CSV table of C-alpha atoms in Angstrom, one decimal:
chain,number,residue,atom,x,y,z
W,1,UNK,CA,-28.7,50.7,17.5
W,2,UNK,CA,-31.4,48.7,17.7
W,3,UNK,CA,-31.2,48.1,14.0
W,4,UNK,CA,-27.7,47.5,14.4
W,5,UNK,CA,-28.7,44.8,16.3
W,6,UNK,CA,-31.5,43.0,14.5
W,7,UNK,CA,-28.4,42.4,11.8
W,8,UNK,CA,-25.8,41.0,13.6
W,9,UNK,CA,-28.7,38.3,14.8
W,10,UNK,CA,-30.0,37.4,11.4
W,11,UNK,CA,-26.0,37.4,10.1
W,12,UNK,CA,-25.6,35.2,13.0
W,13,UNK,CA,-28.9,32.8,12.8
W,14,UNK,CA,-27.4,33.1,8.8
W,15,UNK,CA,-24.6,31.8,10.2
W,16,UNK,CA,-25.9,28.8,12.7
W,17,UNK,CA,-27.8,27.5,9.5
W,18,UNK,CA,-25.1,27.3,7.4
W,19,UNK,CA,-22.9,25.4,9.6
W,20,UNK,CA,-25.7,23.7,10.1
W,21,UNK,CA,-26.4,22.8,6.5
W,22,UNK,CA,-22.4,22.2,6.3
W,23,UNK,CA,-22.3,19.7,9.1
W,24,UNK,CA,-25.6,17.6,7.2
W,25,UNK,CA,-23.6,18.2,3.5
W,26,UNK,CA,-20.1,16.6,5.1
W,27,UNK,CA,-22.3,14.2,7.4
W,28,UNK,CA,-23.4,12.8,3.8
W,29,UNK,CA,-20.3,13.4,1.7
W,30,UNK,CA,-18.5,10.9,4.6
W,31,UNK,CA,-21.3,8.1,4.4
W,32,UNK,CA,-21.4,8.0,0.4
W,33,UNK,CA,-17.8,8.0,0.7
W,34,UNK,CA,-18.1,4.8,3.1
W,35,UNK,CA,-20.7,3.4,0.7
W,36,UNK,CA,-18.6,3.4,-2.3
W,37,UNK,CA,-15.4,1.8,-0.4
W,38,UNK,CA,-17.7,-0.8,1.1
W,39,UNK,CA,-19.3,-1.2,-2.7
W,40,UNK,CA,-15.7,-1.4,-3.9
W,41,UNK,CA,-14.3,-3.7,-1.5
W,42,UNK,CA,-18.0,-6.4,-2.5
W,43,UNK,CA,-17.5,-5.8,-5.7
W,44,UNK,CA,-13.9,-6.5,-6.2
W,45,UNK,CA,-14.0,-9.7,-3.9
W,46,UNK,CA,-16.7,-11.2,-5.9
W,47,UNK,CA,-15.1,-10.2,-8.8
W,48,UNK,CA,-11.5,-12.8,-7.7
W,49,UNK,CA,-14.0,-15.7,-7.8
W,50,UNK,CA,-14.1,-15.8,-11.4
W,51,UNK,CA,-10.8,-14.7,-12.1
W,52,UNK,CA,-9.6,-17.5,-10.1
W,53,UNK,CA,-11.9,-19.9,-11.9
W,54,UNK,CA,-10.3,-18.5,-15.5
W,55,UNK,CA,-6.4,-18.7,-13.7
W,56,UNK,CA,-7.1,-22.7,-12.2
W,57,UNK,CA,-8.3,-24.3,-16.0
W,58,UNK,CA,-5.2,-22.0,-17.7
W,59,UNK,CA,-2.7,-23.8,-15.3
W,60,UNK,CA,-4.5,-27.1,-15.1
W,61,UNK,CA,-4.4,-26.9,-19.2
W,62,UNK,CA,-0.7,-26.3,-19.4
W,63,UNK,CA,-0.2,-29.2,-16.7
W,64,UNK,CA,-2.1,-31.6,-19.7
W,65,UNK,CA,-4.5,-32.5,-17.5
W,66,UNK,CA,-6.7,-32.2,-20.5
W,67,UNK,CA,-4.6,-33.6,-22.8
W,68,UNK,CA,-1.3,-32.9,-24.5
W,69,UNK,CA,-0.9,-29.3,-26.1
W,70,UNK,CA,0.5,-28.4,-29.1
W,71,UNK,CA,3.2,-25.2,-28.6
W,72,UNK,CA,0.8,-22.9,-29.6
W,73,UNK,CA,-1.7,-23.9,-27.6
W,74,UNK,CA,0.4,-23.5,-24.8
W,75,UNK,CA,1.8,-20.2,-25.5
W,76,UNK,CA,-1.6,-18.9,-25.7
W,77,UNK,CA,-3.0,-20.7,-22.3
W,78,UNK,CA,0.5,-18.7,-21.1
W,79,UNK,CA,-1.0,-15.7,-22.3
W,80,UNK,CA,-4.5,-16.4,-20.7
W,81,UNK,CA,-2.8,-16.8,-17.8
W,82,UNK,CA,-0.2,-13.7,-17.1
W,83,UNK,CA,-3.0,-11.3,-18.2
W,84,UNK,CA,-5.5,-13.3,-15.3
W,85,UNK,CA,-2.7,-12.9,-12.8
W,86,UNK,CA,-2.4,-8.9,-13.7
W,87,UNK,CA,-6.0,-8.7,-13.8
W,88,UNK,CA,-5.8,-10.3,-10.2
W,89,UNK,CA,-3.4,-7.9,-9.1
W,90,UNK,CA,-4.9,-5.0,-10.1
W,91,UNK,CA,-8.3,-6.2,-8.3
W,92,UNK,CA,-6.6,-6.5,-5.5
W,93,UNK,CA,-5.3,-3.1,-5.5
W,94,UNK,CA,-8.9,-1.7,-5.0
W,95,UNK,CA,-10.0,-4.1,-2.3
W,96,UNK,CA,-6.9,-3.0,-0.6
W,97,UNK,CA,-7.6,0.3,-0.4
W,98,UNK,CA,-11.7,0.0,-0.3
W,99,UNK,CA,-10.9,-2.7,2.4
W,100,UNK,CA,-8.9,0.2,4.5
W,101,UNK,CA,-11.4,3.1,3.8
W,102,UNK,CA,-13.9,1.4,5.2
W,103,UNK,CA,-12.5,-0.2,7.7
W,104,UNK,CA,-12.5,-3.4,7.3
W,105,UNK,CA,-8.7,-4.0,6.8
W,106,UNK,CA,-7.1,-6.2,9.9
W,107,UNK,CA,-3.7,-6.1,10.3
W,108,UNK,CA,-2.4,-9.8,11.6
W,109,UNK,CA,0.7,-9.4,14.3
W,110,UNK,CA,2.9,-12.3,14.3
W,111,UNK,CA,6.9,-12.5,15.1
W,112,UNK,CA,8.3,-12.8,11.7
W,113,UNK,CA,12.3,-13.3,10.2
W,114,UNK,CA,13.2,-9.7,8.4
W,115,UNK,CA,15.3,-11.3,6.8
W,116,UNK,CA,14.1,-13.5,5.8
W,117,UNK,CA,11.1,-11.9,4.2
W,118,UNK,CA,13.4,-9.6,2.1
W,119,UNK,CA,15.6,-12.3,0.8
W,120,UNK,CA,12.0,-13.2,-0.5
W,121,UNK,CA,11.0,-10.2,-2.1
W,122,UNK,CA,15.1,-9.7,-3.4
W,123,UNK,CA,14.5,-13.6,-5.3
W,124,UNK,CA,11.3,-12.7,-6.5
W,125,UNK,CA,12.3,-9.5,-8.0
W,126,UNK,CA,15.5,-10.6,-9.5
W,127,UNK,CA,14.8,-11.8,-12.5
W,128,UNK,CA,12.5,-8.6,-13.7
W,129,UNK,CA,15.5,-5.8,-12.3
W,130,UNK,CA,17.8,-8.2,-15.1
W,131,UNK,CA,15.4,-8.3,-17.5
W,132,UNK,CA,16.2,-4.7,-17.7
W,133,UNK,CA,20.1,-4.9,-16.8
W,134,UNK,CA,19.6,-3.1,-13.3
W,135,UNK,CA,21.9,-4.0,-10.5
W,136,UNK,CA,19.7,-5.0,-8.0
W,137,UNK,CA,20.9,-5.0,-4.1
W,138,UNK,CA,19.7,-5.9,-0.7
W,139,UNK,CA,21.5,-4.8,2.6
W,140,UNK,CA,20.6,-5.2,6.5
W,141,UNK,CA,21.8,-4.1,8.9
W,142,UNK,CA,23.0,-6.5,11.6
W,143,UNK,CA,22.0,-4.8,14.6
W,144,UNK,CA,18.4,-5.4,13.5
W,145,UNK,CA,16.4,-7.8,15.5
W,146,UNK,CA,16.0,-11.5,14.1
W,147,UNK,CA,12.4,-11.4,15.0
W,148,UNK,CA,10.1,-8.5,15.0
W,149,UNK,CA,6.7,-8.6,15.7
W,150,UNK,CA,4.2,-7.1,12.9
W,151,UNK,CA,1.9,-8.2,10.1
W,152,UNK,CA,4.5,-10.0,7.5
W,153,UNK,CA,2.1,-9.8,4.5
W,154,UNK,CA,1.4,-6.6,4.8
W,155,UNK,CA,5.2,-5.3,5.5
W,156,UNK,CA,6.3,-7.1,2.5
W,157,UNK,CA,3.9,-6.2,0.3
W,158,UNK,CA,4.3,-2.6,1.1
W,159,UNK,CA,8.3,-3.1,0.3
W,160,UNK,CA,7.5,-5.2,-2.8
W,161,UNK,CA,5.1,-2.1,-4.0
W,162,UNK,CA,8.3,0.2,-3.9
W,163,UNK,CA,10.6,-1.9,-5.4
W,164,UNK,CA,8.3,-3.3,-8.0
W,165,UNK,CA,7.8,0.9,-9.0
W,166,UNK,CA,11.4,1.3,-8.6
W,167,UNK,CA,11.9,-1.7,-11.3
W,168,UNK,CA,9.5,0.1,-13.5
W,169,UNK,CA,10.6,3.6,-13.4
W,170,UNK,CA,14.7,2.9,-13.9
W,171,UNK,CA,15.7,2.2,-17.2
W,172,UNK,CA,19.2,2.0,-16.6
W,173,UNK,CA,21.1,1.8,-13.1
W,174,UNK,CA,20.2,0.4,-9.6
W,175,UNK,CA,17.6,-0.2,-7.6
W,176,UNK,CA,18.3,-1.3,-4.1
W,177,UNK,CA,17.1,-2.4,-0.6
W,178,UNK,CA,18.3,-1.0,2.5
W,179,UNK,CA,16.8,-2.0,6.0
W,180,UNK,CA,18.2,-0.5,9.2
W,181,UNK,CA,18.0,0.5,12.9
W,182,UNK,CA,16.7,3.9,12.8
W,183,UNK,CA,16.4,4.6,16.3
W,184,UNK,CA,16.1,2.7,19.3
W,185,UNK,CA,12.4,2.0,18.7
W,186,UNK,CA,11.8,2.5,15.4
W,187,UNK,CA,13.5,0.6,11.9
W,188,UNK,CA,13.4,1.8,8.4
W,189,UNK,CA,13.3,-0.1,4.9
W,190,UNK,CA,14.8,2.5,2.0
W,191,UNK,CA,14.1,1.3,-1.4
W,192,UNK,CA,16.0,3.5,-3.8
W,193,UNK,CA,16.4,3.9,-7.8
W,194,UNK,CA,18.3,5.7,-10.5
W,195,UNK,CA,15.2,6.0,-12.2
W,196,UNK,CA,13.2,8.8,-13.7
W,197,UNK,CA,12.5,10.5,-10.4
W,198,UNK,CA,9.5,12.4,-9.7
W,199,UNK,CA,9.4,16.6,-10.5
W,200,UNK,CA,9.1,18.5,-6.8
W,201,UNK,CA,5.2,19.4,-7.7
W,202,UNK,CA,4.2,15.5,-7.7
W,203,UNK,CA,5.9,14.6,-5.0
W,204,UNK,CA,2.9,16.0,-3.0
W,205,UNK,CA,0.6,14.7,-4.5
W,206,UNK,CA,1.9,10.8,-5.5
W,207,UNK,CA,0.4,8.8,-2.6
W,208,UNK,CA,-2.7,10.1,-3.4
W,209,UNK,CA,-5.7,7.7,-4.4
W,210,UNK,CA,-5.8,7.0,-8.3
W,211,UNK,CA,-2.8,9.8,-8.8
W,212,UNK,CA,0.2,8.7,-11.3
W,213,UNK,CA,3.2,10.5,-12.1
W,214,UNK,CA,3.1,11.8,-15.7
W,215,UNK,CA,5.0,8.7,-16.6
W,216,UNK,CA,2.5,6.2,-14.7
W,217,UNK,CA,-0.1,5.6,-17.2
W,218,UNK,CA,2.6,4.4,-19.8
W,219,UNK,CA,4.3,2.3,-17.9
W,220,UNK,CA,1.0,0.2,-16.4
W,221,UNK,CA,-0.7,0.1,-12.9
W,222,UNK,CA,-4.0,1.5,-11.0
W,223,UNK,CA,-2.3,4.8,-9.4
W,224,UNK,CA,-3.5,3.1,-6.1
W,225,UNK,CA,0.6,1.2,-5.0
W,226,UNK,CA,1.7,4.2,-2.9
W,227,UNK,CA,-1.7,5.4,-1.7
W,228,UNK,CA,-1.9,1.6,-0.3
W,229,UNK,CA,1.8,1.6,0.7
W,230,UNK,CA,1.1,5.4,3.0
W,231,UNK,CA,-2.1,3.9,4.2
W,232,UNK,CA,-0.5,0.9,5.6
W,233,UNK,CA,2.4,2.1,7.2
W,234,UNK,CA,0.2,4.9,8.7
W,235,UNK,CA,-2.1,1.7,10.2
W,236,UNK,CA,1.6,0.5,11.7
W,237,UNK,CA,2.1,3.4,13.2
W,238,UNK,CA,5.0,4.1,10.9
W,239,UNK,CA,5.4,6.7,8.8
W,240,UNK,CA,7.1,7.2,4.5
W,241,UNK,CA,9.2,9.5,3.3
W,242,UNK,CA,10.2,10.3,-0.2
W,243,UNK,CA,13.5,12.3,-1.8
W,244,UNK,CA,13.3,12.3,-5.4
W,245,UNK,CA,15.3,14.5,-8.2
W,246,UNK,CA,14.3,14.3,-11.8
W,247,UNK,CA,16.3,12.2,-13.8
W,248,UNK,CA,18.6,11.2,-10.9
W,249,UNK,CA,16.0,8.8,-9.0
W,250,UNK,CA,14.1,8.5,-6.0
W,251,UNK,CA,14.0,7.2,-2.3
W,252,UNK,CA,11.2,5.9,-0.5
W,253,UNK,CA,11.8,5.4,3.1
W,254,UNK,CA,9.6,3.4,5.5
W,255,UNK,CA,9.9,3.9,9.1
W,256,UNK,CA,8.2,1.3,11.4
W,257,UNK,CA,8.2,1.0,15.5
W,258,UNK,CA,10.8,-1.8,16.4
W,259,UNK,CA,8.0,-4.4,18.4
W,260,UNK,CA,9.7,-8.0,19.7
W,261,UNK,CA,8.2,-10.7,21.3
W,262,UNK,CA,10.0,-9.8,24.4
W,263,UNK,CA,7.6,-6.3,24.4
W,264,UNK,CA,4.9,-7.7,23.3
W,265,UNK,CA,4.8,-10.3,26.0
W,266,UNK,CA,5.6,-7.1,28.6
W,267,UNK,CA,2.6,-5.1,27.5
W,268,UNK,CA,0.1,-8.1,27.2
W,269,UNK,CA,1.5,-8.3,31.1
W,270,UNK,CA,0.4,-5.1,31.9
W,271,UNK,CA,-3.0,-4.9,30.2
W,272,UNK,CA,-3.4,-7.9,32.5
W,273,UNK,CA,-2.4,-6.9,35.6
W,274,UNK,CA,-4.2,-3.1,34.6
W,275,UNK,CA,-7.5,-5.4,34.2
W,276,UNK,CA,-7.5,-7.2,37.3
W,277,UNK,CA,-8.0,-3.9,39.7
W,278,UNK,CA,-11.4,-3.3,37.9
C-alpha cells in the first residue's frame, strides 16, 4: 500500500512539473508571439516612409514638375506608381494585423453618415466590378439610422476588404452591398457574389492569418483581408458570418451594435453620475 502510494506522489509531483514547464513553454510562446507583432508592426511603418518617398516623385513626375514627358515616360512613371500603391497596400495589411496583435490598434468613435460611407466605397469600386462586366449593387435599408456612432475608417475598410475579394473571386455575375437593421441593437452589412465560392473545408479556416483559398495565391493578395476584417469586427463588438457554395458564390455578413449619438451621450451620463458617488 505503501508503495502504492509512493507512485501516485511521484505521478503527481510528475505531473505539477509538467504543468509547470507547460505554463513557462506558453508563458514564452505568448511573448515571442508579442515580439514578432510588435517587430512587424516597426518594421512595416518604417518600411511606408520610403514607399511614400518612391509614390510623391512618381506623381510629382507625371504632374511635369520636372519637365515635360514623353508618352513613354509616362506610362512607365504610371507603372512605378500602381506597383508603389500595391506595395503600400500590402504593407499595410501587416501593420494592420501586427498593430492589433499587439495591441496597439485604437479604434476612433465618431458619429459618421452610413450612407454616405457606402456610396463611397460603391464609386470607388465601380469601375473595377465593370472592368469585369459584374453588376455591381448597393442597397440600405431605410430604417437605418442616418448617424451611427463607430470608427468610419475602420468600418469601411472592413466592407471595402469584402467587396474588393468579392470583385476578384466573380468572374461573371454580381456582386452586391446590402446594409440593414438586424435587430433593434445591432445592423448588418452583407456583401455577396456569384463568384467561385469557397469548398465547406475552407470555410473554417479562411479568416485565418496568412490562409488563402486554393484560388488566392493566383489571383494576388497577403492572405491577411479577412483575418483583418474578423479581427476588427470582433474589436466592435460585432461579429461575421459566411455562407458559401462552390461555384454558386459567397456571403459575408457583418453584424455591428447599432450605437447613436443619443446613446452615447446617455452612457457618458451615467459613467458620470456612477463617478461622482466615489
Amino acid at each position: 500500500d505503501h508503495e502504492h502510494e509512493q507512485q501516485i506522489q511521484t505521478q503527481n509531483e510528475a505531473l505539477v512539473k509538467g504543468n509547470r514547464e507547460l505554463a513557462i513553454a506558453r508563458k514564452q510562446a505568448e511573448a515571442a508571439n508579442k515580439l514578432k507583432s510588435q517587430f512587424l508592426a516597426t518594421m512595416s511603418h518604417e518600411l511606408r516612409t520610403p514607399l511614400n518617398a518612391v509614390i510623391g516623385y512618381a506623381q510629382l513626375q507625371m504632374a511635369g514638375m520636372a519637365g515635360d514627358l514623353t508618352d513613354e515616360q509616362y506610362g512607365f512613371q504610371e507603372r512605378i506608381l500602381s506597383n508603389a500603391q500595391h506595395l503600400l497596400q500590402l504593407i499595410n495589411e501587416v501593420l494592420d494585423i501586427s498593430k492589433i496583435e499587439a495591441g496597439r490598434m485604437e479604434l476612433a468613435e465618431r458619429p459618421f453618415s452610413v450612407r454616405a460611407c457606402l456610396s463611397e466605397i460603391l464609386e470607388q469600386n465601380k469601375v473595377l466590378a465593370a472592368s469585369k462586366g459584374l453588376a455591381f449593387t448597393l442597397k440600405v435599408d431605410e430604417r437605418l439610422p442616418e448617424m451611427l456612432v463607430g470608427d468610419r475608417g475602420r468600418i469601411k475598410q472592413i466592407i471595402i476588404n469584402l467587396v474588393s475579394n468579392a470583385i476578384k473571386f466573380t468572374d461573371s455575375g454580381s456582386v452586391s452591398i446590402d446594409a440593414a437593421v438586424h435587430t433593434k441593437d445591432a445592423w448588418r452589412v452583407t456583401v455577396s457574389d456569384t463568384g467561385v465560392g469557397i469548398p465547406p473545408h475552407q470555410q473554417e479556416t479562411v479568416f485565418d492569418e496568412f490562409r488563402q483559398a486554393e484560388k488566392g495565391l493566383e489571383r494576388g493578395g497577403t492572405g491577411l483581408g479577412l483575418a483583418i476584417v474578423r479581427k476588427l469586427t470582433l474589436m466592435m463588438g460585432g461579429n461575421i458570418r459566411l455562407n458559401s457554395e462552390l461555384s454558386k458564390g459567397s456571403t459575408f455578413t457583418v453584424t455591428l451594435p447599432i450605437v447613436t449619438e443619443m446613446q452615447r451621450e446617455e452612457s457618458e451620463l451615467v459613467e458620470v453620475s456612477a463617478g461622482d458617488e466615489g
